[in-house]
């Protein structure tokens, strides 16, 4: 098939934000002989549905570092690639309605601070000042992260894809990975299909970025990926007068 090589250093499966990010970062590290295969269109999976909230308050060190790195990257990605990412650093507030929750978010805040995330514990009256619509009568504590924000998730993925392409990565849509090959316990490549057309790509590395399909894909190689899809809700409204540039508000668990 035109555009698909028979060999590559790495094949990335899936063109959501994860696959595009892996392609971008590998290309940045000088891995230009790489191919990303997306069975439909870039961002057509979960990435298309995301609300685009960028939050740096996380439960573990690695997740905190990753979230901070991503937030910093998304701020400069538009200038680097020319793709509008919609990144707006409106900040975020997480409120606690119980003492237990307060301890949890304060602990997460200290962890974040250790990794240079801009975060501050704030009082219920400060919450009210920043978010006047909120009834704070049962808020016992809160944290504010001024550099959290919102973005357009599909465009973030497109910007990462463009950044990867600019450095030589190949990104091909409409090609499904049908099998992952291995020999002596090592991956050797993939088989792909596009309609009636089929082929193989030899590769040293295969990266599974198939999102909620990753488990099924992993099973082909006897790898168990502990992942399954869950329902996740959000509400889209018409513009509401007075609700403009507010911080993102989170009330975990309550
Ligand atoms: C309603 C909702 C709101 C969300 N809001 C947020 C939010 O505000 N902030 C946040 O950080 N996260 C949010 N998320 C989570 C976020 O969307 C996901 O974590 C993220 O998009 C996952 O990206 P991904 O690249 O791993 O998967 P996906 O975007 O699903 O990409 C996987 C891709 O792999 C492709 N693929 C699968 N199998 C194959 C194959 N065999 N061959 C080739 N291609 C294949 C698929 O077509 C798909 O495009 C939200 C999710 C939902 C559902």
Coordinates of C-alpha atoms and ligand atoms in Angstrom, one line a residue:
X1 CA 0.0 0.0 0.0
X2 CA 1.3 3.4 -0.9
X3 CA 2.6 5.2 2.2
X4 CA 3.2 2.2 4.3
X5 CA 6.7 0.9 4.7
X6 CA 7.6 -2.8 5.1
X7 CA 9.9 -2.0 8.0
X8 CA 10.0 0.5 10.9
X9 CA 11.8 1.0 14.1
X10 CA 8.5 1.3 16.0
X11 CA 4.9 0.8 15.1
X12 CA 2.4 2.7 17.2
X13 CA -1.2 1.3 17.2
X14 CA -3.9 3.9 17.7
X15 CA -4.3 7.6 16.8
X16 CA -5.8 9.0 20.0
X17 CA -4.0 11.5 22.2
X18 CA -1.8 8.7 23.6
X19 CA -0.6 7.3 20.3
X20 CA -0.1 10.8 18.9
X21 CA 1.9 11.7 22.0
X22 CA 4.0 8.6 21.8
X23 CA 4.7 9.4 18.1
X24 CA 5.6 13.1 19.0
X25 CA 7.9 12.2 21.8
X26 CA 9.7 9.3 20.0
X27 CA 10.2 11.6 17.0
X28 CA 11.5 14.3 19.3
X29 CA 14.0 11.8 20.7
X30 CA 15.2 11.2 17.1
X31 CA 13.2 8.1 16.3
X32 CA 12.0 9.3 12.9
X33 CA 11.6 5.8 11.4
X34 CA 8.3 5.2 13.1
X35 CA 4.7 4.6 11.8
X36 CA 1.4 5.2 13.6
X37 CA -1.5 3.2 12.3
X38 CA -5.1 4.3 13.1
X39 CA -7.9 2.0 12.0
X40 CA -10.4 4.9 11.4
X41 CA -9.5 8.6 11.8
X42 CA -7.1 10.3 14.2
X43 CA -9.0 11.2 17.5
X44 CA -12.1 9.1 16.6
X45 CA -11.9 7.1 19.8
X46 CA -12.2 8.3 23.4
X47 CA -10.1 11.4 22.7
X48 CA -13.0 12.9 20.7
X49 CA -15.3 12.6 23.7
X50 CA -13.0 14.1 26.3
X51 CA -14.1 17.3 28.1
X52 CA -10.5 18.6 27.8
X53 CA -9.9 19.4 31.5
X54 CA -6.2 19.6 32.3
X55 CA -5.7 18.9 36.0
X56 CA -2.4 18.5 37.9
X57 CA -3.7 17.3 41.3
X58 CA -3.0 13.6 41.3
X59 CA -2.8 10.7 43.7
X60 CA 0.8 9.5 42.9
X61 CA 4.2 10.9 42.2
X62 CA 4.3 9.7 38.6
X63 CA 0.8 10.8 37.7
X64 CA 1.6 14.3 39.2
X65 CA 4.8 14.6 37.2
X66 CA 3.1 13.4 34.0
X67 CA 0.2 15.8 34.5
X68 CA 2.5 18.7 35.1
X69 CA 4.6 17.8 32.1
X70 CA 1.5 17.6 29.9
X71 CA 0.0 20.9 31.2
X72 CA 3.4 22.7 30.4
X73 CA 3.6 21.0 27.0
X74 CA 0.1 22.0 26.0
X75 CA 0.8 25.6 26.8
X76 CA 3.6 25.8 24.2
X77 CA 2.3 23.2 21.6
X78 CA 0.3 25.7 19.6
X79 CA 3.3 28.0 19.1
X80 CA 5.4 25.0 18.1
X81 CA 3.0 23.4 15.7
X82 CA 0.6 26.1 14.6
X83 CA -2.4 24.0 15.5
X84 CA -4.8 25.8 17.8
X85 CA -5.1 23.7 21.0
X86 CA -7.7 25.8 22.7
X87 CA -5.6 25.7 25.9
X88 CA -7.0 28.2 28.4
X89 CA -5.3 28.4 31.9
X90 CA -8.5 29.2 33.8
X91 CA -7.2 27.4 36.9
X92 CA -9.1 24.9 39.0
X93 CA -10.6 24.5 42.4
X94 CA -11.1 21.2 44.2
X95 CA -13.4 21.4 47.2
X96 CA -13.7 19.0 50.1
X97 CA -17.0 18.5 51.9
X98 CA -15.6 16.2 54.6
X99 CA -12.5 16.2 56.8
X100 CA -11.3 13.0 55.2
X101 CA -11.5 14.5 51.7
X102 CA -9.8 17.6 53.0
X103 CA -6.8 15.5 54.2
X104 CA -6.7 13.7 50.8
X105 CA -6.6 16.9 48.7
X106 CA -4.1 18.6 51.0
X107 CA -1.9 15.5 50.7
X108 CA -2.2 15.7 46.9
X109 CA -1.4 19.4 47.1
X110 CA 1.8 18.8 49.0
X111 CA 2.8 16.1 46.5
X112 CA 2.1 18.5 43.6
X113 CA 4.1 21.3 45.3
X114 CA 7.1 18.9 45.6
X115 CA 7.0 18.8 41.8
X116 CA 6.8 22.6 41.4
X117 CA 3.1 22.6 40.6
X118 CA 1.6 26.0 41.5
X119 CA -1.0 25.0 44.1
X120 CA -2.4 26.6 47.3
X121 CA -4.8 25.6 50.0
X122 CA -7.7 28.1 50.1
X123 CA -10.5 28.9 52.5
X124 CA -14.3 28.5 51.7
X125 CA -14.6 32.3 51.5
X126 CA -11.7 32.4 48.9
X127 CA -13.6 29.7 47.0
X128 CA -16.7 31.9 47.1
X129 CA -14.7 34.9 45.7
X130 CA -13.4 32.9 42.8
X131 CA -16.6 31.0 42.1
X132 CA -19.5 33.2 43.3
X133 CA -22.2 30.7 42.1
X134 CA -21.2 28.1 44.6
X135 CA -22.9 27.5 47.9
X136 CA -19.9 27.0 50.2
X137 CA -21.8 26.4 53.5
X138 CA -20.6 22.8 53.7
X139 CA -17.1 23.3 52.1
X140 CA -14.5 22.4 54.8
X141 CA -11.4 23.0 52.6
X142 CA -10.2 23.6 49.1
X143 CA -7.2 23.8 46.9
X144 CA -6.6 26.1 43.9
X145 CA -4.3 25.4 41.0
X146 CA -4.0 28.6 38.9
X147 CA -2.3 27.0 36.0
X148 CA -4.8 24.1 35.4
X149 CA -7.0 24.6 32.5
X150 CA -9.1 23.4 29.6
X151 CA -8.2 22.6 26.1
X152 CA -9.6 21.1 22.9
X153 CA -8.5 17.4 23.3
X154 CA -8.9 16.5 19.6
X155 CA -6.8 19.5 18.6
X156 CA -4.1 18.6 21.2
X157 CA -3.8 15.2 19.5
X158 CA -3.7 16.8 16.1
X159 CA -1.0 19.2 17.2
X160 CA 1.0 16.3 18.6
X161 CA 0.5 14.4 15.3
X162 CA 1.7 17.4 13.3
X163 CA 4.7 17.8 15.6
X164 CA 5.5 14.1 15.0
X165 CA 5.1 14.4 11.2
X166 CA 7.2 17.5 11.1
X167 CA 10.0 15.4 12.5
X168 CA 9.6 12.6 10.0
X169 CA 7.1 10.2 11.6
X170 CA 4.5 8.5 9.3
X171 CA 0.9 8.6 10.5
X172 CA -1.6 6.6 8.4
X173 CA -5.4 6.6 8.9
X174 CA -7.8 3.9 7.9
X175 CA -5.4 1.0 8.6
X176 CA -6.2 -1.6 11.3
X177 CA -3.6 -3.7 13.0
X178 CA -4.9 -7.2 12.7
X179 CA -2.1 -9.1 14.4
X180 CA 1.1 -8.5 16.4
X181 CA 3.9 -10.9 15.5
X182 CA 6.5 -12.2 17.9
X183 CA 9.5 -14.6 17.9
X184 CA 11.4 -15.9 20.9
X185 CA 9.4 -13.7 23.3
X186 CA 10.1 -10.5 21.3
X187 CA 7.8 -8.6 19.1
X188 CA 8.8 -8.7 15.4
X189 CA 6.1 -6.6 13.7
X190 CA 2.4 -6.3 12.8
X191 CA 0.0 -7.4 10.2
X192 CA -2.4 -4.7 8.9
X193 CA -5.6 -4.6 6.9
X194 CA -7.3 -1.9 5.0
X195 CA -10.5 -3.2 3.4
X196 CA -9.3 -6.1 1.2
X197 CA -5.7 -4.9 1.2
X198 CA -3.3 -6.6 3.7
X199 CA 0.3 -6.4 4.6
X200 CA 3.0 -6.6 7.3
X201 CA 5.5 -4.2 8.8
X202 CA 8.6 -5.5 10.6
X203 CA 9.3 -3.6 13.7
X204 CA 11.6 -3.6 16.7
X205 CA 9.0 -2.0 18.9
X206 CA 5.2 -2.1 18.9
X207 CA 3.4 0.3 21.1
X208 CA -0.2 -0.5 22.0
X209 CA -2.1 2.8 22.3
X210 CA -5.5 1.4 21.3
X211 CA -7.4 2.9 24.3
X212 CA -10.4 0.8 25.3
X213 CA -9.5 -1.7 22.6
X214 CA -6.0 -2.1 24.1
X215 CA -7.0 -5.1 26.2
X216 CA -8.3 -7.0 23.1
X217 CA -5.2 -6.1 21.2
X218 CA -2.9 -7.2 24.1
X219 CA -4.7 -10.5 24.3
X220 CA -3.4 -11.3 20.8
X221 CA 0.1 -11.5 22.3
X222 CA -1.0 -13.1 25.5
X223 CA -0.6 -9.8 27.4
X224 CA -3.2 -8.9 30.0
X225 CA -4.0 -5.2 30.0
X226 CA -6.2 -4.4 33.0
X227 CA -8.5 -2.0 31.3
X228 CA -12.2 -1.9 30.5
X229 CA -14.6 0.8 29.3
X230 CA -16.8 2.6 31.8
X231 CA -19.7 5.0 31.3
X232 CA -18.7 8.6 31.9
X233 CA -21.2 11.4 31.7
X234 CA -21.1 15.1 30.9
X235 CA -23.6 17.8 30.1
X236 CA -23.3 20.3 27.3
X237 CA -25.3 23.5 27.7
X238 CA -26.0 26.6 25.7
X239 CA -23.9 29.5 27.0
X240 CA -25.2 30.6 30.5
X241 CA -25.0 34.3 31.2
X242 CA -22.5 35.0 33.9
X243 CA -20.7 31.7 33.5
X244 CA -17.7 32.8 31.5
X245 CA -14.1 32.4 32.5
X246 CA -14.6 30.5 35.8
X247 CA -12.0 28.1 37.1
X248 CA -12.8 24.4 36.7
X249 CA -14.6 23.2 39.8
X250 CA -14.2 19.7 41.2
X251 CA -16.0 18.0 44.1
X252 CA -14.5 14.5 44.1
X253 CA -16.7 11.8 45.5
X254 CA -19.4 13.9 47.1
Ligands
LIG1 C1 -17.0 11.8 28.4 C2 -15.5 11.8 28.6 C3 -14.9 12.9 29.2 C4 -13.5 12.9 29.4 N1 -12.9 14.1 29.9 C5 -11.6 14.1 30.2 C6 -11.0 15.3 30.6 O1 -11.7 16.3 30.8 N2 -9.7 15.3 30.9 C7 -8.9 14.2 30.6 O2 -7.7 14.2 30.9 N3 -9.4 13.0 30.2 C8 -10.8 13.0 29.9 N4 -11.3 11.8 29.5 C9 -10.4 10.7 29.2 C10 -9.7 10.8 27.9 O3 -10.6 11.0 26.9 C11 -8.9 9.5 27.6 O4 -8.1 9.1 28.7 C12 -8.0 9.6 26.4 O5 -8.7 10.3 25.3 C13 -7.6 8.3 25.9 O6 -6.8 8.4 24.8 P1 -6.2 7.2 24.0 O7 -5.3 7.7 22.9 O8 -5.6 6.2 25.1 O9 -7.5 6.4 23.5 P2 -8.4 6.7 22.2 O10 -8.6 8.1 22.0 O11 -9.6 5.8 22.4 O12 -7.6 6.2 21.0 C14 -7.4 4.8 20.7 C15 -7.4 4.7 19.2 O13 -6.9 3.4 18.8 C16 -7.6 3.1 17.6 N5 -7.5 1.6 17.5 C17 -8.0 0.7 18.3 N6 -7.7 -0.6 17.9 C18 -6.9 -0.4 16.8 C19 -6.3 -1.3 15.9 N7 -6.4 -2.6 16.0 N8 -5.5 -0.8 14.8 C20 -5.4 0.6 14.6 N9 -6.0 1.5 15.5 C21 -6.8 1.0 16.5 C22 -9.0 3.6 17.8 O14 -9.7 3.7 16.6 C23 -8.7 4.9 18.5 O15 -8.7 6.0 17.7 C24 -12.7 11.8 29.2 C25 -13.3 10.7 28.6 C26 -14.7 10.7 28.3 C27 -15.3 9.4 27.7

